[in-house]
Coordinates of C-alpha atoms in Angstrom, one line a residue:
X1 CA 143.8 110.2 164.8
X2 CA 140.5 111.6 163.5
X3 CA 142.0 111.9 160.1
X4 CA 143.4 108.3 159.7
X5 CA 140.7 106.5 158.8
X6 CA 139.6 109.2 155.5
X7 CA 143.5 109.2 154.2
X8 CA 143.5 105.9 154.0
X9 CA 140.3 105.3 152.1
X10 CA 141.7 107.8 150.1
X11 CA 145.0 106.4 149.7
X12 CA 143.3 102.8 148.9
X13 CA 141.1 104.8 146.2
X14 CA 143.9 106.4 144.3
X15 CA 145.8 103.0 144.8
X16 CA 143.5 101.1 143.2
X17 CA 142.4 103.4 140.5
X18 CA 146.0 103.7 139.6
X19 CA 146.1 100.2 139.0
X20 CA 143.0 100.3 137.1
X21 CA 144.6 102.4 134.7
X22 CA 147.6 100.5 133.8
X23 CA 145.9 97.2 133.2
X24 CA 143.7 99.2 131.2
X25 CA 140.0 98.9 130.5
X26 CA 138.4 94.9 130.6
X27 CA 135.3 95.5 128.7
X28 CA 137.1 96.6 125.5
X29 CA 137.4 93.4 123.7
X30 CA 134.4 91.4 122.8
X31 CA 132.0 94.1 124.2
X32 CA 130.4 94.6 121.4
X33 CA 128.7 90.6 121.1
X34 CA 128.8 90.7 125.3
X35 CA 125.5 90.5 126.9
X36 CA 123.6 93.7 127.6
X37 CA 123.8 95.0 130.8
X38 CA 124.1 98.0 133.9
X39 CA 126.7 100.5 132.8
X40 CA 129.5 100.3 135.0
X41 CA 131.1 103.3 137.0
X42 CA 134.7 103.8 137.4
X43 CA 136.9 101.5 139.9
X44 CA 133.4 100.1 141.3
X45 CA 131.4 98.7 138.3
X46 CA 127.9 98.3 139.3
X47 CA 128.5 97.5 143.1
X48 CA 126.9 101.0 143.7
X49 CA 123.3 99.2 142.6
X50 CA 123.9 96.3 144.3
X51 CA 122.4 95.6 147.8
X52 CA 125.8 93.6 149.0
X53 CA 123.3 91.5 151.9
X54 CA 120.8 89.9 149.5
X55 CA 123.1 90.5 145.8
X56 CA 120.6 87.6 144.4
X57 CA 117.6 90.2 144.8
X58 CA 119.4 93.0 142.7
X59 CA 120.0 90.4 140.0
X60 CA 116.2 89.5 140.2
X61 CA 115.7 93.2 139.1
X62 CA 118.0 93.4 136.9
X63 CA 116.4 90.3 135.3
X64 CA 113.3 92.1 134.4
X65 CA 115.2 95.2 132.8
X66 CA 118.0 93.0 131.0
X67 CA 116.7 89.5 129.9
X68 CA 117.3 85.8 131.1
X69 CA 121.3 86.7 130.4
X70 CA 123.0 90.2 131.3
X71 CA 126.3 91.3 133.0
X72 CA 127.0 92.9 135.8
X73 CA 130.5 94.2 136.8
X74 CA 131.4 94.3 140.4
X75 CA 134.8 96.5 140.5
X76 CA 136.8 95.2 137.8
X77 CA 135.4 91.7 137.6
X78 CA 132.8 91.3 134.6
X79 CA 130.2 88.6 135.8
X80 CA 127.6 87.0 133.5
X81 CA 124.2 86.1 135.3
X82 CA 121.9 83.5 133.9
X83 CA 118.3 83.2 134.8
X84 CA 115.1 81.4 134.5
X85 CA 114.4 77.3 133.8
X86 CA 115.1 77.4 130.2
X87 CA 118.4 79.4 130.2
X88 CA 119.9 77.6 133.7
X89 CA 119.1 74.2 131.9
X90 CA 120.2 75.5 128.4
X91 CA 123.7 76.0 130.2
X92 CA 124.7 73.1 133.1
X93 CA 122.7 70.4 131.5
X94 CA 123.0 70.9 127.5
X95 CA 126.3 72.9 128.0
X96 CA 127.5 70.9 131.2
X97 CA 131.2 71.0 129.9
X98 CA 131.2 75.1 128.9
X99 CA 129.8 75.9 132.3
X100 CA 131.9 73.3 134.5
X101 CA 134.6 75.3 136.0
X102 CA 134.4 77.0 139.5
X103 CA 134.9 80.8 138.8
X104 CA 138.5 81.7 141.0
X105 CA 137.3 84.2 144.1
X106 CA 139.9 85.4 146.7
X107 CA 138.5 84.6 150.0
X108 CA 137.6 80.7 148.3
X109 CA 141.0 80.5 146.9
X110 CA 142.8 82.0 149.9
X111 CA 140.9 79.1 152.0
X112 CA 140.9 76.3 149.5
X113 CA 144.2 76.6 147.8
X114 CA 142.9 74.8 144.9
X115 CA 142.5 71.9 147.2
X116 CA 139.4 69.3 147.5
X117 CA 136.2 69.3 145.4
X118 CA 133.9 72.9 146.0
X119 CA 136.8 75.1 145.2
X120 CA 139.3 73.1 143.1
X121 CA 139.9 73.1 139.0
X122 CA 140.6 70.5 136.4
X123 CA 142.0 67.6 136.5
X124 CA 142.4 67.8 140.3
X125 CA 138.3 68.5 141.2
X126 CA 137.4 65.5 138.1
X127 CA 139.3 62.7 140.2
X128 CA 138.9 64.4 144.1
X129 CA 135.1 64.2 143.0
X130 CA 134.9 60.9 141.5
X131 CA 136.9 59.5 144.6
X132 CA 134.4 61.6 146.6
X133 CA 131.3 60.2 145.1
X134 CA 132.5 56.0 144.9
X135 CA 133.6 56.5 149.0
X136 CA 130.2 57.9 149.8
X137 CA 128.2 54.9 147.7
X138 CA 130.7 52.3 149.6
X139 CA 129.7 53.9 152.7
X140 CA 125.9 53.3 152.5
X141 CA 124.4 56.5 150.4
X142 CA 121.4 55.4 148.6
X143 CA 121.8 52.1 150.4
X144 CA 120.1 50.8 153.5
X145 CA 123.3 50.8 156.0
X146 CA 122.7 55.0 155.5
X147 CA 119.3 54.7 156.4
X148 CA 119.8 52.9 159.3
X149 CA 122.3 55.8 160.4
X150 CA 120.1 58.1 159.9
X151 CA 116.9 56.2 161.4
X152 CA 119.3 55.6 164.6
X153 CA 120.1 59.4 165.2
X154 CA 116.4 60.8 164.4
X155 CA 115.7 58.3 167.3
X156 CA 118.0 60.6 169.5
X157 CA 117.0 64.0 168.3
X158 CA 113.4 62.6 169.2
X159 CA 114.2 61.7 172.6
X160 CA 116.0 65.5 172.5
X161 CA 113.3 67.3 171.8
X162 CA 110.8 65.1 174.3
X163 CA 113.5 66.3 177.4
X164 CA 111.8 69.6 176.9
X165 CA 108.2 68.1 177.9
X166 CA 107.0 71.0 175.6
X167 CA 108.4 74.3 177.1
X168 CA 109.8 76.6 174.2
X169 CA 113.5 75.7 173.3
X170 CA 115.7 77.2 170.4
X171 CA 116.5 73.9 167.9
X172 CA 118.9 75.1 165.8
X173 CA 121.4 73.8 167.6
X174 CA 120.7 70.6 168.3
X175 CA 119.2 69.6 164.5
X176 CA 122.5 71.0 163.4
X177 CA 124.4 68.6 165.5
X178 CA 122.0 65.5 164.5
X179 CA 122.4 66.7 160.6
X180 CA 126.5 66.8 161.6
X181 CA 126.8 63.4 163.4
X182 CA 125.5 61.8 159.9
X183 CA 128.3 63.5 158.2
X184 CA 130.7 62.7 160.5
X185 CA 129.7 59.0 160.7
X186 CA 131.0 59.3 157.0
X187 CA 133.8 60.8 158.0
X188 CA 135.2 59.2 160.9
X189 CA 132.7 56.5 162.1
X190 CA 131.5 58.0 164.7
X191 CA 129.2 60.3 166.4
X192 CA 128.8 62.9 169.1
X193 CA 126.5 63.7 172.3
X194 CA 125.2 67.0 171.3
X195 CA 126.5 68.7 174.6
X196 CA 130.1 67.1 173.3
X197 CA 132.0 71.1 174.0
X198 CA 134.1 69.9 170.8
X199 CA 131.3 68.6 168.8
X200 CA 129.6 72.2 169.7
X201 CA 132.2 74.6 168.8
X202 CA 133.0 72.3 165.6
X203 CA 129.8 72.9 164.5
X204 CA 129.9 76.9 165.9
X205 CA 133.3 77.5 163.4
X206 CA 131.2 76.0 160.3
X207 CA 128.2 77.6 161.0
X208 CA 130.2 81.3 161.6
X209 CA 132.4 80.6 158.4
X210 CA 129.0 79.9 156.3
X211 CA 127.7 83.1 157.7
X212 CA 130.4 85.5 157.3
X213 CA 131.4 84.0 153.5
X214 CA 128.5 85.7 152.6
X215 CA 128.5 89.0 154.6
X216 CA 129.0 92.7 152.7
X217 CA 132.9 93.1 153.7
X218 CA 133.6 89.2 152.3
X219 CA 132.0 90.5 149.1
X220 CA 134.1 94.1 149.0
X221 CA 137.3 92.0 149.6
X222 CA 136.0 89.3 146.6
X223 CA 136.0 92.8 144.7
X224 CA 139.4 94.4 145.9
X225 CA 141.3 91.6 147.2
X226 CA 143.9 94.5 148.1
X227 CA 142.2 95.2 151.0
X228 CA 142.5 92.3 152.7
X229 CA 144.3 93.2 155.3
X230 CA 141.5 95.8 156.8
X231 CA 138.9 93.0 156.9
X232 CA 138.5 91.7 160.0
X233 CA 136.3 89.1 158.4
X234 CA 138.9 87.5 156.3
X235 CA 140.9 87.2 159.3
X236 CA 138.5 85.4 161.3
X237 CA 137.3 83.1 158.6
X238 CA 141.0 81.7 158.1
X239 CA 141.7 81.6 161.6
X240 CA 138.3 79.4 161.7
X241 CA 139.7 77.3 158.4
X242 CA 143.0 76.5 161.3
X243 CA 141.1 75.2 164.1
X244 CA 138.3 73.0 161.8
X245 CA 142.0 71.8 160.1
X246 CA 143.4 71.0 163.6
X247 CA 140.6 68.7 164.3
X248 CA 140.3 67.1 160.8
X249 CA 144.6 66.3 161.4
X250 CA 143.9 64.9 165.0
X251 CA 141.2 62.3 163.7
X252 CA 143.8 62.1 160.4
X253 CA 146.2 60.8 162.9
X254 CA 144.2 58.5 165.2
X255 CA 142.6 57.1 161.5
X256 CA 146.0 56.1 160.3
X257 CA 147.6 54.9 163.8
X258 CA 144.6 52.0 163.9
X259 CA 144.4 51.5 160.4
X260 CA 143.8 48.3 158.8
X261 CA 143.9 47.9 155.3
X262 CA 141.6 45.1 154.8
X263 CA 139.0 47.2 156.9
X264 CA 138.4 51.1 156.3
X265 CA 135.9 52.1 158.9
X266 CA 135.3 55.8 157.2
X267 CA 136.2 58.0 154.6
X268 CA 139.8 59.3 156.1
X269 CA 140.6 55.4 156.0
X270 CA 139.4 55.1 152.7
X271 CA 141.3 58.2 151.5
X272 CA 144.6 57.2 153.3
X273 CA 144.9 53.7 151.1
X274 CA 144.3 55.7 148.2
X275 CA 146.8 57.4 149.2
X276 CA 149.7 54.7 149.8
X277 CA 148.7 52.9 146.5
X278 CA 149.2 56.5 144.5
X279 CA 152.6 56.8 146.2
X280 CA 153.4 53.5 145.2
X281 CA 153.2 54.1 141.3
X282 CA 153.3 58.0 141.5
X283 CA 155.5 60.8 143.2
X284 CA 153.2 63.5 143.4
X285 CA 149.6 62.5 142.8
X286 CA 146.5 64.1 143.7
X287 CA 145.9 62.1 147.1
X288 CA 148.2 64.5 149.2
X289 CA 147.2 66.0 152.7
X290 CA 145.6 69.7 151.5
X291 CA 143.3 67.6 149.2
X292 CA 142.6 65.5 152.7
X293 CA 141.8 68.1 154.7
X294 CA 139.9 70.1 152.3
X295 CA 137.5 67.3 151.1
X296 CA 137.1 67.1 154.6
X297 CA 136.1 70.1 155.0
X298 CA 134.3 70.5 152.2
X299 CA 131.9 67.0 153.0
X300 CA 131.4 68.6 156.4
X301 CA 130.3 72.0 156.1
X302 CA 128.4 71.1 152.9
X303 CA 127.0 68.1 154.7
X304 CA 125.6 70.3 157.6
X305 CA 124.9 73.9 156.5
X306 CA 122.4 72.9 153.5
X307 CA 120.4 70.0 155.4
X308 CA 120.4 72.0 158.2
X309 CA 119.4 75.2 156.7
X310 CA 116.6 73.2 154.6
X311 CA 115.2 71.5 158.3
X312 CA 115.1 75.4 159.8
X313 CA 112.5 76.0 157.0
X314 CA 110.7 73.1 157.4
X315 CA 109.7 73.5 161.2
X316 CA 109.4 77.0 160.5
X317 CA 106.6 76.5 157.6
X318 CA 105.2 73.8 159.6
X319 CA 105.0 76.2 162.4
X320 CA 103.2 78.8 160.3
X321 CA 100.9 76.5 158.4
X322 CA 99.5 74.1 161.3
X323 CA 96.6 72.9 159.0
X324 CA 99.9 71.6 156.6
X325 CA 101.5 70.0 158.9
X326 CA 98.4 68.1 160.5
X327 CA 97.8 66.8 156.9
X328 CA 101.5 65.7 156.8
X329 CA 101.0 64.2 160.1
X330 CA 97.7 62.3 159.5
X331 CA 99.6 61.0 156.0
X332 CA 102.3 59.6 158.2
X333 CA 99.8 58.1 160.6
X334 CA 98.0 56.4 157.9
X335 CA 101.3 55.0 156.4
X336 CA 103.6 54.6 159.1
X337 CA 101.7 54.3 162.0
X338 CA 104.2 54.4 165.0
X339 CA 107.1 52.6 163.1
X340 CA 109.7 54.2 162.0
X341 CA 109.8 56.2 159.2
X342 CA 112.4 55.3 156.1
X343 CA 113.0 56.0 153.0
X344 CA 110.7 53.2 151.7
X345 CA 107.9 55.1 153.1
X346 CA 108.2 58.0 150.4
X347 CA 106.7 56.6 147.9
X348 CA 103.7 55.7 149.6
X349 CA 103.4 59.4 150.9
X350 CA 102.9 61.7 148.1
X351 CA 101.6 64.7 150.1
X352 CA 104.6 64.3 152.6
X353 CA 106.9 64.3 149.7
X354 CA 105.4 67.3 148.0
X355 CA 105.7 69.4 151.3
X356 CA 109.4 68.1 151.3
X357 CA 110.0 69.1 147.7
X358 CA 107.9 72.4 148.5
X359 CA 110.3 73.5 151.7
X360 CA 113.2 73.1 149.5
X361 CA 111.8 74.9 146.4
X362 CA 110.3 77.7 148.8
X363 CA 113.6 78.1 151.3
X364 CA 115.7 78.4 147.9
X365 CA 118.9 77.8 150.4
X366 CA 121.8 78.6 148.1
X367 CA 120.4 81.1 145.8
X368 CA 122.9 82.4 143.8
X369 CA 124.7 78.9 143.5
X370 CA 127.9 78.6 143.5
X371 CA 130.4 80.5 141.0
X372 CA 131.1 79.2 137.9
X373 CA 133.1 80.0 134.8
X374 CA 133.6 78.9 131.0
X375 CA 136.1 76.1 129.9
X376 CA 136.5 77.7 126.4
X377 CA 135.3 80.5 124.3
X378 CA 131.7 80.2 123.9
X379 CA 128.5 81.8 121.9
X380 CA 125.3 81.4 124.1
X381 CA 122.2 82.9 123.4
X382 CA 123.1 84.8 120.3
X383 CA 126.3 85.8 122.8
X384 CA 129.9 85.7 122.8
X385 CA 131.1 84.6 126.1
X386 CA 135.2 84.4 126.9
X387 CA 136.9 81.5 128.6
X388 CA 136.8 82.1 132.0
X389 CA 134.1 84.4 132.4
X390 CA 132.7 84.3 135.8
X391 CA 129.0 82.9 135.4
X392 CA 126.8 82.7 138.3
X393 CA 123.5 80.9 137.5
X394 CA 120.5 82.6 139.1
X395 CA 119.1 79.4 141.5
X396 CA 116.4 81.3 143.1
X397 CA 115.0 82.6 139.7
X398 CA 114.8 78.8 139.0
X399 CA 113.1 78.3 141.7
X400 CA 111.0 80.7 142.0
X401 CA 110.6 81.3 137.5
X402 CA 107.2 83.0 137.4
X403 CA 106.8 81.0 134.0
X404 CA 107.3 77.7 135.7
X405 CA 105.3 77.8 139.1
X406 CA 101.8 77.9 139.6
X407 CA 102.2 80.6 142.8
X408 CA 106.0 80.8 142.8
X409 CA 106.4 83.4 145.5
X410 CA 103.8 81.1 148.2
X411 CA 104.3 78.2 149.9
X412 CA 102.6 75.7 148.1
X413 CA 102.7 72.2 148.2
X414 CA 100.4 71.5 145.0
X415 CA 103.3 72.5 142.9
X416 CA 104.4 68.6 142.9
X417 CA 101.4 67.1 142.7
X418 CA 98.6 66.0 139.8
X419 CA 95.0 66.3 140.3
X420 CA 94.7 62.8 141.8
X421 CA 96.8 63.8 144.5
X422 CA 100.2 62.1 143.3
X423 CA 103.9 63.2 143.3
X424 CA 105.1 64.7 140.1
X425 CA 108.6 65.0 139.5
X426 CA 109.6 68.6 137.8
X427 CA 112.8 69.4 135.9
X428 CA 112.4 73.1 136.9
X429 CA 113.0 71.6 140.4
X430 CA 116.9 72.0 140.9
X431 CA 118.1 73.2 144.4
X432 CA 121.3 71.3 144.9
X433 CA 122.1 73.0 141.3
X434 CA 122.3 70.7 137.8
X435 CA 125.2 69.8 135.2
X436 CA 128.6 68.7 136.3
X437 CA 129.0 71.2 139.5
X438 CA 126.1 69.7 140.8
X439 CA 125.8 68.5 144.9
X440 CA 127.5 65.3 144.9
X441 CA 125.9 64.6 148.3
X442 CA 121.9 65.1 146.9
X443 CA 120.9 61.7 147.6
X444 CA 122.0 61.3 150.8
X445 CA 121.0 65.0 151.6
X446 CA 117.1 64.2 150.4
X447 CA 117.1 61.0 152.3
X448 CA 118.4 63.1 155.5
X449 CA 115.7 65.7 155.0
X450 CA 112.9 63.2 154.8
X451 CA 113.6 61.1 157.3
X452 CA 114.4 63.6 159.9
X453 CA 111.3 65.7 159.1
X454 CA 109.0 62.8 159.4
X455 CA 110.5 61.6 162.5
X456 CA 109.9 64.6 164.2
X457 CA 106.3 65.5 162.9
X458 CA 105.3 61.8 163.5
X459 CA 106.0 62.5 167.4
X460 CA 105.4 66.1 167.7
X461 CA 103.3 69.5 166.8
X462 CA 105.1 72.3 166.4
X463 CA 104.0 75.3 167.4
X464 CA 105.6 79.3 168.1
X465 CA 106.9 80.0 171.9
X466 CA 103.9 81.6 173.6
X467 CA 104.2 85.1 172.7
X468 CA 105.0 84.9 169.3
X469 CA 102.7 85.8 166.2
X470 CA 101.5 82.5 164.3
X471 CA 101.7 84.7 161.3
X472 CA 105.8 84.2 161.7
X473 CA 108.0 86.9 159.7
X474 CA 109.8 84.7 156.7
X475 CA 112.3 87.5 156.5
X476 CA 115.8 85.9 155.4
X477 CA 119.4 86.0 157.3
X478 CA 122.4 87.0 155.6
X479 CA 124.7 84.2 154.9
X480 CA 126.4 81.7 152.0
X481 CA 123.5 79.7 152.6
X482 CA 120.2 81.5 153.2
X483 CA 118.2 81.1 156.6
X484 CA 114.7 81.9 158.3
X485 CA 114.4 84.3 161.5
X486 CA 115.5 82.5 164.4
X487 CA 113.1 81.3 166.8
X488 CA 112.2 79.6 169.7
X489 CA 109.5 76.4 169.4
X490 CA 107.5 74.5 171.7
X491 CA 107.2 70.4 170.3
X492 CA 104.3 69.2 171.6
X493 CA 104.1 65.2 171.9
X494 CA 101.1 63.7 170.2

């Protein structure tokens, strides 16, 4: 038995170099105007530089060595990387239409299908994404029917967080329920006690999924989908994708069994009269049940993980910079007073806002963004650059582009605001991403972030469980969407 596990590695090897050979070498054509670049080893590319648990800080290297565009080739995928303000803009916002196609990965196409908005191509991701983006305006984002929503479930998270009378508690949990009950208020007019068992292990699948779509053996079978069937992780991320899909088709059903035309309640509603008028002039439309479930899907987990993720950083910075978060506090003081924060209040708060713009800057959630690839045939940068190249553009180095930011490698808040102490809005600033892939949900996201964060620091200090260093470790957690350390917090009532 000993000897099992080394044959087959070496079976796999001599597999997949085989297949190498035949299809023959992929940098042959075009290499010559192809961006510069590592050179790549036999059968793995350049995946024996790359640190698979933080890929985006191997890029940031490779930055510095190979310019603001380079390649890297992980097994036999050739991968163009863009980085820095100038060249990220130059691409999704002058070049929106060359850079506008999601880049085809295994593990997103085995779980997508094509289906929905994140994953999906053409024709089918232009009209799920329009569809997407009018049912979310006619259900209150941007408008003051969301903010009431969101003003109605800070008001529970607050009365959460008071049950603890200040003894140490881990939040992660409940803020990612009170982030998923805006969501799901979208998406099935409703909400959930954040003890609801369902409600929890909902939110459990997304949160695992999120995490192991970006761990090492998700990456290797990205690389060498012929492996698949030794990853354990693929395994347990579609058997995830079936239970979040059995409770998407049970709402699905109870949606269409009290549906009444002449008043949708929520997005499935919305989506399922879409769906009878399509079938009315149309045989097979875009409006079918994967595209259902995986909008879904994709509003949900998108909805939760990045808001969330953002709200982790934001205690956790307020929690390591105290004289911050009085400031913040005494700004809310001064404008609020003990109403209830909204989005009207912004405005009036520009140091608030600034701290808001800096958590999201600083926490740099999705760092590699999403995949994309090229429409057509391109030249970019004095480059030639095929149609369909993969392209991933470089987030973090946006966020974080040494040329851009006064200190962009500290938290600071002054980043976003003029010497008389006023909010100044910054191009550079991008974290839901720019061009036509960009976050269809950023306004309500923003809106979600504000209000919950004021809520909170309007009632509450936050400080480390006793025990813990002040000076708290901002080391970062593998995942598809980057978090802090965990810890435990004490929220101490004004």
């Amino acid at each position: 038995m000993g000897l099992m596990v080394p044959i087959s590695i070496l079976f796999l090897s001599i597999l997949i170099m085989m297949l190498l050979f035949k299809m023959g070498n992929p940098w042959k054509k075009n290499s010559k105007d192809f961006p510069p670049g590592p050179r790549p080893l036999p059968v793995v590319g350049n995946l024996h530089i790359m640190d698979l648990k933080k890929p985006y800080q191997t890029m940031l290297e490779l930055m510095k060595q190979y310019g603001p565009v380079f390649k890297i080739q992980l097994g036999r995928q050739k991968i163009v990387v863009l980085t820095g303000y100038e060249t990220v803009k130059e691409a999704l916002v002058n070049k929106a239409d060359v850079f506008a196609e999601r880049a085809p990965f295994p593990i997103f196409d085995e779980y997508s299908k094509g289906f929905g908005i994140v994953f999906s191509h053409g024709e089918n991701w232009r009209v799920m994404r329009r569809f997407m983006l009018t049912t979310l305006r006619n259900y209150g984002m941007g408008k003051r029917s969301m903010e009431s929503r969101i003003a109605e479930e800070c008001s529970f998270l607050v009365k959460k967080f008071e049950s603890y009378k200040g003894k140490p508690f881990e939040f992660r949990r409940i803020v990612t329920a009170a982030v998923g009950n805006i969501i799901v208020s979208i998406l099935l007019g409703k909400r959930y006690d954040y003890e609801d068992p369902k409600f929890i292990k909902l939110l459990s699948l997304a949160t695992e999924n999120n995490r192991l779509m970006g761990s090492p053996p998700m990456q290797l079978y990205n690389l060498f989908p012929i492996l698949g069937y030794f990853v354990a992780t693929r395994k347990k991320i579609l058997n995830n994708r079936k239970e979040l899909y059995a409770f998407i088709n049970e709402n699905f059903n109870q949606c269409f069994n009290n549906l009444d035309e002449n008043d949708t309640r929520n997005f499935i509603d919305s989506y399922i009269v879409q769906q009878q008028q399509e079938r009315k002039t149309q045989n097979n439309g875009y409006f079918n049940h994967k595209n259902l479930e995986e909008s879904v899907l994709n509003l949900f987990v998108g909805g939760v993980e990045t808001v969330a993720s953002t709200l982790f950083w934001a205690f956790t910075l307020m929690m390591k910079y105290p004289l911050i978060q009085k400031k913040v506090q005494e700004e809310i003081t001064n404008i609020v007073g003990y109403a209830q924060p909204g989005a009207e209040h912004r405005i009036k708060m520009p140091y608030t806002d600034a701290v808001v713009h800096e958590i999201q800057r600083y926490a740099d959630v999705l760092p590699l963004s999403l995949p994309h690839a090229t429409t057509v045939d391109a030249t970019f940068k004095g480059y030639f650059i095929p149609k369909g190249t993969h392209v991933i553009p470089l987030l973090t180095s946006v966020l974080h582009d040494e040329s851009q930011w006064e200190k962009p490698h500290e938290f600071y808040p002054e980043h976003f605001l003029n010497t008389e102490g006023k909010l100044i809005k910054r191009d550079v600033f991008m974290p839901f991403s720019a061009g036509r892939r960009i976050c269809p949900g950023e306004t309500l996201a923003r809106t979600e972030i504000f209000m919950f964060f004021t809520s909170l620091l309007q009632k509450f200090t936050l400080q480390p469980a006793p025990g813990l260093s002040k000076d708290l470790d901002m080391t970062r957690e593998v995942g598809f969407t980057i978090t802090p350390n965990t810890y435990t917090l004490c929220a101490l009532p004004h």
